[in-house]
PDB file of C-alpha atoms in Angstrom:
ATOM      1  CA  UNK U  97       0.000   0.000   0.000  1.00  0.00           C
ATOM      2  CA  UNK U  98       2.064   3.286  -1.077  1.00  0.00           C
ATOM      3  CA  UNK U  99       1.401   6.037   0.966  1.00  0.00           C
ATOM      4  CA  UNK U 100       1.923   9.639   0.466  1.00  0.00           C
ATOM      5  CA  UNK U 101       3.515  10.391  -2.634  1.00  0.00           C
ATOM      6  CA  UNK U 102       5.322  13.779  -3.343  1.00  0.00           C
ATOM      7  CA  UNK U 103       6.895  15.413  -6.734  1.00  0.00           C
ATOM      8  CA  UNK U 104       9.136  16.140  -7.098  1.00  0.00           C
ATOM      9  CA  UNK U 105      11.640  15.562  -4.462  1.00  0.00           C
ATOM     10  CA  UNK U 106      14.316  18.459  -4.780  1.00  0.00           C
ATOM     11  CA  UNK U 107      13.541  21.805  -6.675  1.00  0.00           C
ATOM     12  CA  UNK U 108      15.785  25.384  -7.587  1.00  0.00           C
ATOM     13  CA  UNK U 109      13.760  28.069  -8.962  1.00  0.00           C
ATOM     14  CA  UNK U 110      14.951  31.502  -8.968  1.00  0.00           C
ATOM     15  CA  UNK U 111      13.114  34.543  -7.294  1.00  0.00           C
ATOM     16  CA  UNK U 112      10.044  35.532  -8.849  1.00  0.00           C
ATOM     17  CA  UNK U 113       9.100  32.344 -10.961  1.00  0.00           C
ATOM     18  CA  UNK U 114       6.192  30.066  -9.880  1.00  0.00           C
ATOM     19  CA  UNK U 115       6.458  26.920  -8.884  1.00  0.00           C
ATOM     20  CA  UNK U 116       4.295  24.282  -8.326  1.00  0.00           C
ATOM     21  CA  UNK U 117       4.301  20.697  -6.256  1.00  0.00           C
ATOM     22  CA  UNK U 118       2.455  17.831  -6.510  1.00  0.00           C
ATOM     23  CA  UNK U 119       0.885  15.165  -4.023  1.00  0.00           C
ATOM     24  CA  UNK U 120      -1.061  11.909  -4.121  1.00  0.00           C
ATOM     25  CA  UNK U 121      -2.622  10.610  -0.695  1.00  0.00           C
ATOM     26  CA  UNK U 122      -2.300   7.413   0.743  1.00  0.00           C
ATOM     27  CA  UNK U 123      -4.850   4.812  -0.569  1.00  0.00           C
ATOM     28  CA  UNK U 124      -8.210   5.183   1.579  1.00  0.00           C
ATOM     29  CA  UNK U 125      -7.460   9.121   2.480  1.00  0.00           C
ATOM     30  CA  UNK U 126      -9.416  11.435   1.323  1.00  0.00           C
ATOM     31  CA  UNK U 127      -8.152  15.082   3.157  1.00  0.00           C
ATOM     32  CA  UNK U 128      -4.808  16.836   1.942  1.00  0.00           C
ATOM     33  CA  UNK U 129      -3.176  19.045   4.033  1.00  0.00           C
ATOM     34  CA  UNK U 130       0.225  21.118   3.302  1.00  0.00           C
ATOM     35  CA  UNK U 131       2.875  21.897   5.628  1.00  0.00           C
ATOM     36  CA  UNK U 132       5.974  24.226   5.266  1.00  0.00           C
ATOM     37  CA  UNK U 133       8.869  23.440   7.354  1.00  0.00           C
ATOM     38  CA  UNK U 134      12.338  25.578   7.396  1.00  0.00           C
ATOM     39  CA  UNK U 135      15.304  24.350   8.369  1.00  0.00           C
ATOM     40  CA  UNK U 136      15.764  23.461  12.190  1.00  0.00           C
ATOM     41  CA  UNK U 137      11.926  24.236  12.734  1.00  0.00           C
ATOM     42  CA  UNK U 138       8.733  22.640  13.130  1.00  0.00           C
ATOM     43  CA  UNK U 139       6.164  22.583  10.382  1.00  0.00           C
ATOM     44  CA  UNK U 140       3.492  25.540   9.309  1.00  0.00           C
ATOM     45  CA  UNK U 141       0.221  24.607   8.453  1.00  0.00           C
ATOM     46  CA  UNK U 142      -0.772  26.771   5.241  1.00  0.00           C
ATOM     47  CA  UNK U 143      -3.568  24.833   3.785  1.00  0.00           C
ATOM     48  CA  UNK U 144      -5.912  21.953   3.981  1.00  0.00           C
ATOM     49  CA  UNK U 145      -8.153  20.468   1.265  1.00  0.00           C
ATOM     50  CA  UNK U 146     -11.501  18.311   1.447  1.00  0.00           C
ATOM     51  CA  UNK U 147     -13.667  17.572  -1.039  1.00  0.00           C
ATOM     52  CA  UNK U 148     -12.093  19.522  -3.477  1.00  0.00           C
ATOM     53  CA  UNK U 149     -12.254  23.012  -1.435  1.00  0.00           C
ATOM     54  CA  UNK U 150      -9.589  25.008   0.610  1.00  0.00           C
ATOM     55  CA  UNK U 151     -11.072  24.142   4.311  1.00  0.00           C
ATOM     56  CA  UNK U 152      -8.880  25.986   6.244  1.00  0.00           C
ATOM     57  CA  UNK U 153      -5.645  28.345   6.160  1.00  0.00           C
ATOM     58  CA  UNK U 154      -2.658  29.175   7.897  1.00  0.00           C
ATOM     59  CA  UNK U 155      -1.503  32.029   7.754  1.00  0.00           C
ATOM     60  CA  UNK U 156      -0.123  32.246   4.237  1.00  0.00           C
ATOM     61  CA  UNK U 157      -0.023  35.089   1.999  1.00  0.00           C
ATOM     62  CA  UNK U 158      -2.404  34.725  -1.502  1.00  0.00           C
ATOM     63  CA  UNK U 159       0.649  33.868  -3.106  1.00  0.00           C
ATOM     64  CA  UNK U 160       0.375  30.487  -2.050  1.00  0.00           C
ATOM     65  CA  UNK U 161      -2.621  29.020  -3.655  1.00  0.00           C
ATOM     66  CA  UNK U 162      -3.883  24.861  -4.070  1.00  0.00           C
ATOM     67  CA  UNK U 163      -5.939  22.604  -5.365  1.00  0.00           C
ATOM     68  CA  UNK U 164      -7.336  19.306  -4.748  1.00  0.00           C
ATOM     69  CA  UNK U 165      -8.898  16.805  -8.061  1.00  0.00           C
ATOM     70  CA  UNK U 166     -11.702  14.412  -7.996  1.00  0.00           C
ATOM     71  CA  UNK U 167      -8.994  11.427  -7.039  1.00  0.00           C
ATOM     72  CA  UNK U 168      -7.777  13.184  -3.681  1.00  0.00           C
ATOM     73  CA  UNK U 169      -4.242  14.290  -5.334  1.00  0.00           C
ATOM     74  CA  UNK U 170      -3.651  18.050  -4.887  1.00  0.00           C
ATOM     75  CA  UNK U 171      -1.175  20.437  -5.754  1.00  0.00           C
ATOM     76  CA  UNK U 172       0.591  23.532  -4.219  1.00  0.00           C
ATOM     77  CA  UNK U 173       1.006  26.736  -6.106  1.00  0.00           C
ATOM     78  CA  UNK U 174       3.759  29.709  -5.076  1.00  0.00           C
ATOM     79  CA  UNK U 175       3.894  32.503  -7.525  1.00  0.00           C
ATOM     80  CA  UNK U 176       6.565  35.282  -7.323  1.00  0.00           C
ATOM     81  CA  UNK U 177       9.167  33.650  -5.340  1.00  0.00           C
ATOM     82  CA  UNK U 178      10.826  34.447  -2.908  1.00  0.00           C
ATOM     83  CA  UNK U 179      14.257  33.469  -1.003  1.00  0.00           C
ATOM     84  CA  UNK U 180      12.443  32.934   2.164  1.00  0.00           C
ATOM     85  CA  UNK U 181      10.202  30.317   0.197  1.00  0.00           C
ATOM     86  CA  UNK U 182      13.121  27.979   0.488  1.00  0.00           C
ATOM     87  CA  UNK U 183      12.054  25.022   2.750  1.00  0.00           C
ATOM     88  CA  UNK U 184      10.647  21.557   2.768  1.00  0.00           C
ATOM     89  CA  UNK U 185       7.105  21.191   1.704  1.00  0.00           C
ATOM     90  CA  UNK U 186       4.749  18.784   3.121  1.00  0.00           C
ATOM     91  CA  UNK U 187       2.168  16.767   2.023  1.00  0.00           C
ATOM     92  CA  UNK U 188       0.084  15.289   4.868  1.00  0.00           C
ATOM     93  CA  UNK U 189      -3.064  12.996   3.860  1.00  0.00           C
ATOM     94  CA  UNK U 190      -5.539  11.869   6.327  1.00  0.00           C
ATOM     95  CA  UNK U 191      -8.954  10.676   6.580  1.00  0.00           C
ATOM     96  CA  UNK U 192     -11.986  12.822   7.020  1.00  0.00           C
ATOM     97  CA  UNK U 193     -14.065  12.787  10.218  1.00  0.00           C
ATOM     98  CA  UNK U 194     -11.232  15.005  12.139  1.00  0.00           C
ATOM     99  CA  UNK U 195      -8.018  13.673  13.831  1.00  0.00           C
ATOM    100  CA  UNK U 196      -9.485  10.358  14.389  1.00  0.00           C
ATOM    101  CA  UNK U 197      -6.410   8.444  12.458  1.00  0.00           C
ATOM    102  CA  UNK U 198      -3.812  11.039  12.317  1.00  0.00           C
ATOM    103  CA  UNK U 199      -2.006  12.390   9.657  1.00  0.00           C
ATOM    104  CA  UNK U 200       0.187  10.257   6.855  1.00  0.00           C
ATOM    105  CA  UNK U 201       3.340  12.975   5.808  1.00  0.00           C
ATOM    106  CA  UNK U 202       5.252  12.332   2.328  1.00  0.00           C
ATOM    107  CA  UNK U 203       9.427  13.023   2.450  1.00  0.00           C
ATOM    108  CA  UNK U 204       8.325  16.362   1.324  1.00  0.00           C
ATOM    109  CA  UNK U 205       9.594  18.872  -1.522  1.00  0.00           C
ATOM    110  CA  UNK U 206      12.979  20.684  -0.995  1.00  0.00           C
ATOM    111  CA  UNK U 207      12.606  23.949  -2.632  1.00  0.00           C
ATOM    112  CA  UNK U 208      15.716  25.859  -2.973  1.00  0.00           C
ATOM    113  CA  UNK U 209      14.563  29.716  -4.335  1.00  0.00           C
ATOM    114  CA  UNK U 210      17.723  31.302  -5.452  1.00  0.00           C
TER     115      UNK U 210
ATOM    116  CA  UNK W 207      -3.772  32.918  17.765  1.00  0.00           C
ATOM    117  CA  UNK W 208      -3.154  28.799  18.256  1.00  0.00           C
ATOM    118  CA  UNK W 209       0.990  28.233  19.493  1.00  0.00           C
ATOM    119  CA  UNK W 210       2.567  25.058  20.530  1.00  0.00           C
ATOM    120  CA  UNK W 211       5.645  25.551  22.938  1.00  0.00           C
ATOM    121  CA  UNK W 212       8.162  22.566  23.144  1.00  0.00           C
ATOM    122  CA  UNK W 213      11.070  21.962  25.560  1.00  0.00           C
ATOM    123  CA  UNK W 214      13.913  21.357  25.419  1.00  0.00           C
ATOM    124  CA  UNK W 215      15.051  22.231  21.867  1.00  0.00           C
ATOM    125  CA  UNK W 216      17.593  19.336  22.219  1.00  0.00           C
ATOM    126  CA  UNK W 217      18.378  16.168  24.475  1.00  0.00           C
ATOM    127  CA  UNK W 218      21.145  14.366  25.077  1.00  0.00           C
ATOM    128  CA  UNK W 219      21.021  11.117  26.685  1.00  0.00           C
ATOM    129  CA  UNK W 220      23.155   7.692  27.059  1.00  0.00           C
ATOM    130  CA  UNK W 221      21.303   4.407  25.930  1.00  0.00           C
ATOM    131  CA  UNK W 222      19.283   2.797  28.085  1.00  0.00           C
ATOM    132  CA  UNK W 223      18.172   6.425  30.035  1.00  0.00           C
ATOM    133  CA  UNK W 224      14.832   7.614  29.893  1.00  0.00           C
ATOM    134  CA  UNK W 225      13.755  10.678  27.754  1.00  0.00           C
ATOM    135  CA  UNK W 226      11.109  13.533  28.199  1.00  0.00           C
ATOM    136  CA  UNK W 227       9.744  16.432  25.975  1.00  0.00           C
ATOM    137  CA  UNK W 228       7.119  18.617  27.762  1.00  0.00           C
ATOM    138  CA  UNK W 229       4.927  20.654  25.540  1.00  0.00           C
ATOM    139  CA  UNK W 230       2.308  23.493  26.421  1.00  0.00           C
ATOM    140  CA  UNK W 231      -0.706  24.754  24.049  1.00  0.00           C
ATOM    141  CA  UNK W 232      -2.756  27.590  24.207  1.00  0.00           C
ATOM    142  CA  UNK W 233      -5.899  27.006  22.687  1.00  0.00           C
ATOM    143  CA  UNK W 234      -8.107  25.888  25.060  1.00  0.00           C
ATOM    144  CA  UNK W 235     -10.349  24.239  22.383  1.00  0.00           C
ATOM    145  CA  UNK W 236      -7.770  21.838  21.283  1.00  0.00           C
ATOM    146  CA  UNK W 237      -8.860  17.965  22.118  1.00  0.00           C
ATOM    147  CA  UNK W 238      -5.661  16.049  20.126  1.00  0.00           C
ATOM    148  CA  UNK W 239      -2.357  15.822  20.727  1.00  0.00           C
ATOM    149  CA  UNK W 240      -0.422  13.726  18.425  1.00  0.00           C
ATOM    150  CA  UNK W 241       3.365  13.493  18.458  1.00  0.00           C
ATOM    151  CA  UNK W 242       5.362  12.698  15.163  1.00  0.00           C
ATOM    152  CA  UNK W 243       9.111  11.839  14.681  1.00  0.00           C
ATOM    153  CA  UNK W 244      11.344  12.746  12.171  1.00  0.00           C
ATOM    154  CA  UNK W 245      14.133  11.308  10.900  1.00  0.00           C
ATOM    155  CA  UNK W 246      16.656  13.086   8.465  1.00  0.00           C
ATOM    156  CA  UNK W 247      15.488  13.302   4.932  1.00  0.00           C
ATOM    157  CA  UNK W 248      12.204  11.890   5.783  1.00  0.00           C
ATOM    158  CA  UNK W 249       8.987  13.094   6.567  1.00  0.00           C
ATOM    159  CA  UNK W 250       7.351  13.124  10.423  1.00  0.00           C
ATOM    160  CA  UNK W 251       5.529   9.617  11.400  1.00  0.00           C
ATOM    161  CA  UNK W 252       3.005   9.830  13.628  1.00  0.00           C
ATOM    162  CA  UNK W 253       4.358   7.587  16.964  1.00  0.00           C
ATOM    163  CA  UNK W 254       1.507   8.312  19.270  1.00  0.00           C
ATOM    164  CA  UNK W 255      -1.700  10.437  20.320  1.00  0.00           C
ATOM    165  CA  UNK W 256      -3.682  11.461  22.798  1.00  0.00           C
ATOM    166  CA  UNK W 257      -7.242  12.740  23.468  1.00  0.00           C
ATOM    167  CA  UNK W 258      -8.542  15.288  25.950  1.00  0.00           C
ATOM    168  CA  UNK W 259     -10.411  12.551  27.590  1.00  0.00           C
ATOM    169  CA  UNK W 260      -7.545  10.290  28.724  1.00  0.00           C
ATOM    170  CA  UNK W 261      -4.476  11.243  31.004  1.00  0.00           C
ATOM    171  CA  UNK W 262      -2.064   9.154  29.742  1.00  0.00           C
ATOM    172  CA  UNK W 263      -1.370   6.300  27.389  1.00  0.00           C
ATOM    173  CA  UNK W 264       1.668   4.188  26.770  1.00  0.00           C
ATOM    174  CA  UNK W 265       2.298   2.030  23.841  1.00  0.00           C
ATOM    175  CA  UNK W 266       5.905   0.093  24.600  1.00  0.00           C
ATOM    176  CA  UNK W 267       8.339   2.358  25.547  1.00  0.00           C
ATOM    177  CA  UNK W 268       6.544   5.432  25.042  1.00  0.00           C
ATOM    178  CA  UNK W 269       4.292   6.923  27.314  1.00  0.00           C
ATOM    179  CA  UNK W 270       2.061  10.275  26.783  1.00  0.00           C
ATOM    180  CA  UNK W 271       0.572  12.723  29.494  1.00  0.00           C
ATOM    181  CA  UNK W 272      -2.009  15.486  29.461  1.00  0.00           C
ATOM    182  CA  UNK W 273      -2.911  17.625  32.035  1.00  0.00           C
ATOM    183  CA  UNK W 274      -5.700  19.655  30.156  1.00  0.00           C
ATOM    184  CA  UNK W 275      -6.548  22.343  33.079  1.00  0.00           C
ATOM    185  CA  UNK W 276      -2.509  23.343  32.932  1.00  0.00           C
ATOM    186  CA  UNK W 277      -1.988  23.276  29.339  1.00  0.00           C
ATOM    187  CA  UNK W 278       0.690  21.176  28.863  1.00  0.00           C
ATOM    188  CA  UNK W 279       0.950  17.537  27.554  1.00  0.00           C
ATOM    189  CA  UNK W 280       4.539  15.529  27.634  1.00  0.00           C
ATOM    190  CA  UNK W 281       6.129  12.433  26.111  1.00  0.00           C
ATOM    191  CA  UNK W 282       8.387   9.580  28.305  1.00  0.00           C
ATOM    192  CA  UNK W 283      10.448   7.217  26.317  1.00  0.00           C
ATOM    193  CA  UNK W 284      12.174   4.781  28.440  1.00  0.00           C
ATOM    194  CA  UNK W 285      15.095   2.691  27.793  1.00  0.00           C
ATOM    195  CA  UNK W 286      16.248   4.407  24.960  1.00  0.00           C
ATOM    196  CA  UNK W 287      18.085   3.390  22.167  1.00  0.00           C
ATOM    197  CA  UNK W 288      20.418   4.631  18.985  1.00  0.00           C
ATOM    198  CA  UNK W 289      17.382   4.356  17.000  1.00  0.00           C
ATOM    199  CA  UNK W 290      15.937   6.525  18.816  1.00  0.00           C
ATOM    200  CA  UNK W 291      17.839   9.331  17.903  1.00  0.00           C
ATOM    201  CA  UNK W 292      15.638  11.725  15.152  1.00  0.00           C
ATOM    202  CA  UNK W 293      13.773  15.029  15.727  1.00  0.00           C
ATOM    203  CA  UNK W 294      10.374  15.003  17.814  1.00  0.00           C
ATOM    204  CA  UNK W 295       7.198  17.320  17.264  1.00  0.00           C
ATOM    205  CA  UNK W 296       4.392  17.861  19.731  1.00  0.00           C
ATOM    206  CA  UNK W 297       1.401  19.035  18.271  1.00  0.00           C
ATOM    207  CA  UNK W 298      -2.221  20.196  19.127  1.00  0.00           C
ATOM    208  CA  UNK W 299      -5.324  19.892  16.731  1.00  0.00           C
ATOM    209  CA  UNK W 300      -9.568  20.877  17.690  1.00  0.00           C
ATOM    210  CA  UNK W 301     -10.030  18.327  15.309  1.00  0.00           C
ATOM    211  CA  UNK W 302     -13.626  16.120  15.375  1.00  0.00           C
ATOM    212  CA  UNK W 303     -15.756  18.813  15.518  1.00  0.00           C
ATOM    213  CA  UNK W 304     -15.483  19.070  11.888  1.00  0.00           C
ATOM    214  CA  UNK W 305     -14.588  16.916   9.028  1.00  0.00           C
ATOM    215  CA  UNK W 306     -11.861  18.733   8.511  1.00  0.00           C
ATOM    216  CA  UNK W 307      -9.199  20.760  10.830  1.00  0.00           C
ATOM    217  CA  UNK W 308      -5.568  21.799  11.243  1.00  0.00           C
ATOM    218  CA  UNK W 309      -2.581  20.765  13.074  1.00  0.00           C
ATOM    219  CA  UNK W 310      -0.265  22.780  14.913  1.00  0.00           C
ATOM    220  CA  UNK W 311       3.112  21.619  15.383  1.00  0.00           C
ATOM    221  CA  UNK W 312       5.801  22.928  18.008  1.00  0.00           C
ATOM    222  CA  UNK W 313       9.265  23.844  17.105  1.00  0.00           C
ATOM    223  CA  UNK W 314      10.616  20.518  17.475  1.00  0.00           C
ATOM    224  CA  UNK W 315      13.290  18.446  19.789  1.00  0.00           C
ATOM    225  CA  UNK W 316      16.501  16.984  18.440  1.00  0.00           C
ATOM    226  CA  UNK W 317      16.758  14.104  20.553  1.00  0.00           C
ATOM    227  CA  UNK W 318      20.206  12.351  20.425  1.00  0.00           C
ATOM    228  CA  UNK W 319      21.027   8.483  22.149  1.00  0.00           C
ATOM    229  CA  UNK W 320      24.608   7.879  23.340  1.00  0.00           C
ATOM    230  CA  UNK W 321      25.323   4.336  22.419  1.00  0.00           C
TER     231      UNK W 321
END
């Protein structure tokens, strides 16, 4: 059973381009969250999707945008880069009905803005 | 707005020595407390929880508290060993009212085992 899939695994875009990252939830999960985590610190929520729809936010500028298709997979968005973008990004699935199961994190994007 | 505190930032400790990480909250709403560890290059898996209902719960060598009227929720491993070693989030979550909620995580503890 493969469980949370992230693409792709290492990224270097330079200031001001758009980038954007890709995740498929484990089999059976139907809520994606995202996650940005700098180096040496724990992880910031910025966005979680359900049935397709942004549910709730962290607090993100409107720079960083998502989406979420019909089979679960979503996708993060970050226009107009910038250096202190650079960080891991990570995709969490779970299933829906709250924190009944806990969340299933991917090895994450390393984005390197430059 | 919702913060998760963690102590200490790192821990040193010889095999075979027990381990704790204390963690404090401040939304009072927040019924979850999961704690996820991290190993390098991979992402945090989840090692145990705990609900606002129950005190404590152990699973093996790890053991989790929560004292919900203080705010503060901690994690025990005992008899520790090299594998140990990784980084350690707390984290809080109001999740279950909803379908859907978020998770806050603290800053982390770099836990290190002295074989």
């Amino acid at each position: 059973d493969a469980g949370v899939t992230q693409s792709p695994t290492h990224l270097i875009k330079t200031r001001g381009q758009q980038v954007t990252l890709r995740c498929s939830p484990k089999s059976g999960h139907d809520t994606v969250s995202w996650y940005q985590q700098a180096l040496g610190q724990g992880p910031q929520f910025i966005f979680q999707y359900y049935e397709e729809e942004e549910r709730q936010r962290g607090n993100f500028p409107d720079r960083f945008s998502g989406h979420q298709f019909p089979n679960y997979s979503s996708e993060l968005n970050v226009n107009a880069l910038l250096l202190g973008d650079s960080a891991l990004y990570l995709c969490a699935s779970s299933l829906s009905g709250g924190q009944r199961y806990g969340y299933t994190f991917g090895s994450g994007t390393r984005l390197t803005v430059v | 707005g919702e913060n998760v505190e963690q102590h200490p930032s790192t821990l040193s400790v010889q095999e075979g020595d027990s381990a704790v990480i204390k963690c404090t909250y401040s939304d009072s709403a927040s019924n979850y407390f999961p704690w996820y560890k991290q190993e390098l290059g991979k992402g945090p898996q989840l090692i145990i929880d705990i609900r606002s209902n129950v005190g404590e719960k152990k699973d093996q060598r790890i053991a989790v508290t929560l004292n919900k009227t203080a705010k503060h929720f901690s994690l025990h491993i005992t008899e520790t060993q090299p594998e140990d070693s990784a980084v350690y989030f707390c984290a809080a979550s109001n999740g279950g009212k909803t379908s859907y909620d978020k998770v806050i995580f603290g800053p982390g503890t770099s836990l290190s085992v002295i074989p």
